[in-house]
Amino acid sequence: MRVDASGIAIRGKNQSFFLEDHPQYHSQALAMRKEYVVPVLLGPRLPLRKPGEGQSEQWSRYALTLFKPWRAPACLKSREESWSVAYASYASTIPERWKNVLDNMDTLSASREI
C-alpha cells in the first residue's frame, strides 16, 4: 500500500479502506482480485442441512456468515431471532447461483459422511 509524505495511506485502483473505527483502518486496505478464484474452506466440515426438518441453527449460521454481506454480527441477525429464522428471511434474496453453491456444499458434506 502506498502512503503520502505524511504517512496517510493512498487508495490504489480497485482498493477500499476499512471503516474508520476498524483497528487496521490506517495500515491496511482491501483489494479486489482481477481474476476469479475458488476459495477453499479450511477447518471442520460444514453441518448438513436437514431437509424436511427446517434449517439447523448451525447450518443457518454458516450459510448466513458465508453468503450474506455483513460488517458486524448484528448485520446477520437481530439478537431476538434465531439463526434459522434469520436465514429463512434472507433465503428469498439469495441469487440462484449462490443457492446452487450452497446445495453443492451440502452434497459434499453429505458424501463425506458415507
GROMACS .gro file of C-alpha atoms in nm:
model
  114
    1MET     CA    1   0.000   0.000   0.000
    2ARG     CA    2   0.130   0.343  -0.089
    3VAL     CA    3   0.145   0.629   0.160
    4ASP     CA    4   0.184   1.002   0.107
    5ALA     CA    5   0.455   1.219   0.268
    6SER     CA    6   0.255   1.249   0.590
    7GLY     CA    7   0.215   0.871   0.620
    8ILE     CA    8  -0.152   0.862   0.519
    9ALA     CA    9  -0.244   0.562   0.305
   10ILE     CA   10  -0.328   0.632  -0.058
   11ARG     CA   11  -0.600   0.416  -0.205
   12GLY     CA   12  -0.497   0.249  -0.529
   13LYS     CA   13  -0.716   0.131  -0.812
   14ASN     CA   14  -0.956  -0.146  -0.702
   15GLN     CA   15  -0.881  -0.083  -0.332
   16SER     CA   16  -1.102   0.032  -0.050
   17PHE     CA   17  -1.041   0.101   0.315
   18PHE     CA   18  -1.190  -0.048   0.627
   19LEU     CA   19  -1.438   0.159   0.826
   20GLU     CA   20  -1.274   0.434   1.031
   21ASP     CA   21  -1.329   0.258   1.364
   22HIS     CA   22  -1.158  -0.062   1.241
   23PRO     CA   23  -0.822  -0.126   1.415
   24GLN     CA   24  -0.640  -0.165   1.080
   25TYR     CA   25  -0.800   0.135   0.911
   26HIS     CA   26  -0.471   0.328   0.885
   27SER     CA   27  -0.246   0.039   0.787
   28GLN     CA   28  -0.446  -0.194   0.561
   29ALA     CA   29  -0.664  -0.179   0.251
   30LEU     CA   30  -0.889  -0.427   0.073
   31ALA     CA   31  -0.824  -0.507  -0.292
   32MET     CA   32  -1.048  -0.674  -0.548
   33ARG     CA   33  -0.897  -0.962  -0.744
   34LYS     CA   34  -0.879  -0.926  -1.121
   35GLU     CA   35  -0.931  -1.297  -1.181
   36TYR     CA   36  -1.181  -1.542  -1.034
   37VAL     CA   37  -1.058  -1.784  -0.769
   38VAL     CA   38  -1.216  -2.080  -0.595
   39PRO     CA   39  -1.198  -2.042  -0.217
   40VAL     CA   40  -1.106  -2.347  -0.012
   41LEU     CA   41  -1.266  -2.358   0.332
   42LEU     CA   42  -1.036  -2.500   0.596
   43GLY     CA   43  -1.149  -2.635   0.929
   44PRO     CA   44  -1.432  -2.861   1.034
   45ARG     CA   45  -1.677  -2.967   0.766
   46LEU     CA   46  -2.000  -2.778   0.731
   47PRO     CA   47  -2.303  -2.920   0.911
   48LEU     CA   48  -2.564  -3.092   0.699
   49ARG     CA   49  -2.883  -2.916   0.601
   50LYS     CA   50  -3.160  -3.149   0.710
   51PRO     CA   51  -3.440  -3.144   0.451
   52GLY     CA   52  -3.789  -3.162   0.593
   53GLU     CA   53  -3.673  -3.065   0.942
   54GLY     CA   54  -3.616  -2.697   0.869
   55GLN     CA   55  -3.273  -2.542   0.877
   56SER     CA   56  -3.050  -2.641   1.163
   57GLU     CA   57  -2.922  -2.347   1.367
   58GLN     CA   58  -2.560  -2.430   1.291
   59TRP     CA   59  -2.614  -2.471   0.916
   60SER     CA   60  -2.811  -2.145   0.902
   61ARG     CA   61  -2.531  -1.964   1.085
   62TYR     CA   62  -2.271  -2.093   0.838
   63ALA     CA   63  -2.487  -2.007   0.535
   64LEU     CA   64  -2.552  -1.652   0.654
   65THR     CA   65  -2.190  -1.592   0.753
   66LEU     CA   66  -2.062  -1.709   0.415
   67PHE     CA   67  -2.328  -1.570   0.180
   68LYS     CA   68  -2.489  -1.263   0.338
   69PRO     CA   69  -2.285  -0.942   0.314
   70TRP     CA   70  -2.205  -0.812   0.664
   71ARG     CA   71  -1.967  -0.586   0.856
   72ALA     CA   72  -2.076  -0.667   1.210
   73PRO     CA   73  -2.259  -0.968   1.358
   74ALA     CA   74  -2.569  -0.752   1.405
   75CYS     CA   75  -2.595  -0.732   1.024
   76LEU     CA   76  -2.657  -1.107   1.010
   77LYS     CA   77  -2.948  -1.130   1.253
   78SER     CA   78  -3.109  -0.948   1.542
   79ARG     CA   79  -3.043  -1.065   1.898
   80GLU     CA   80  -3.401  -1.183   1.935
   81GLU     CA   81  -3.424  -1.405   1.626
   82SER     CA   82  -3.275  -1.749   1.580
   83TRP     CA   83  -3.026  -1.828   1.303
   84SER     CA   84  -3.292  -2.039   1.129
   85VAL     CA   85  -3.542  -1.752   1.124
   86ALA     CA   86  -3.274  -1.509   1.003
   87TYR     CA   87  -3.179  -1.749   0.722
   88ALA     CA   88  -3.544  -1.802   0.625
   89SER     CA   89  -3.587  -1.423   0.599
   90TYR     CA   90  -3.277  -1.389   0.382
   91ALA     CA   91  -3.324  -1.702   0.167
   92SER     CA   92  -3.563  -1.539  -0.080
   93THR     CA   93  -3.299  -1.280  -0.172
   94ILE     CA   94  -3.015  -1.526  -0.233
   95PRO     CA   95  -2.922  -1.538  -0.604
   96GLU     CA   96  -2.985  -1.873  -0.774
   97ARG     CA   97  -2.611  -1.919  -0.836
   98TRP     CA   98  -2.538  -1.894  -0.463
   99LYS     CA   99  -2.820  -2.137  -0.386
  100ASN     CA  100  -2.650  -2.385  -0.619
  101VAL     CA  101  -2.322  -2.334  -0.432
  102LEU     CA  102  -2.499  -2.399  -0.100
  103ASP     CA  103  -2.654  -2.717  -0.245
  104ASN     CA  104  -2.314  -2.833  -0.371
  105MET     CA  105  -2.153  -2.766  -0.032
  106ASP     CA  106  -2.427  -2.968   0.136
  107THR     CA  107  -2.381  -3.255  -0.112
  108LEU     CA  108  -2.006  -3.255  -0.046
  109SER     CA  109  -2.060  -3.266   0.331
  110ALA     CA  110  -2.312  -3.549   0.294
  111SER     CA  111  -2.073  -3.752   0.078
  112ARG     CA  112  -1.804  -3.730   0.346
  113GLU     CA  113  -2.035  -3.895   0.599
  114ILE     CA  114  -2.059  -4.216   0.396
   0.00000   0.00000   0.00000
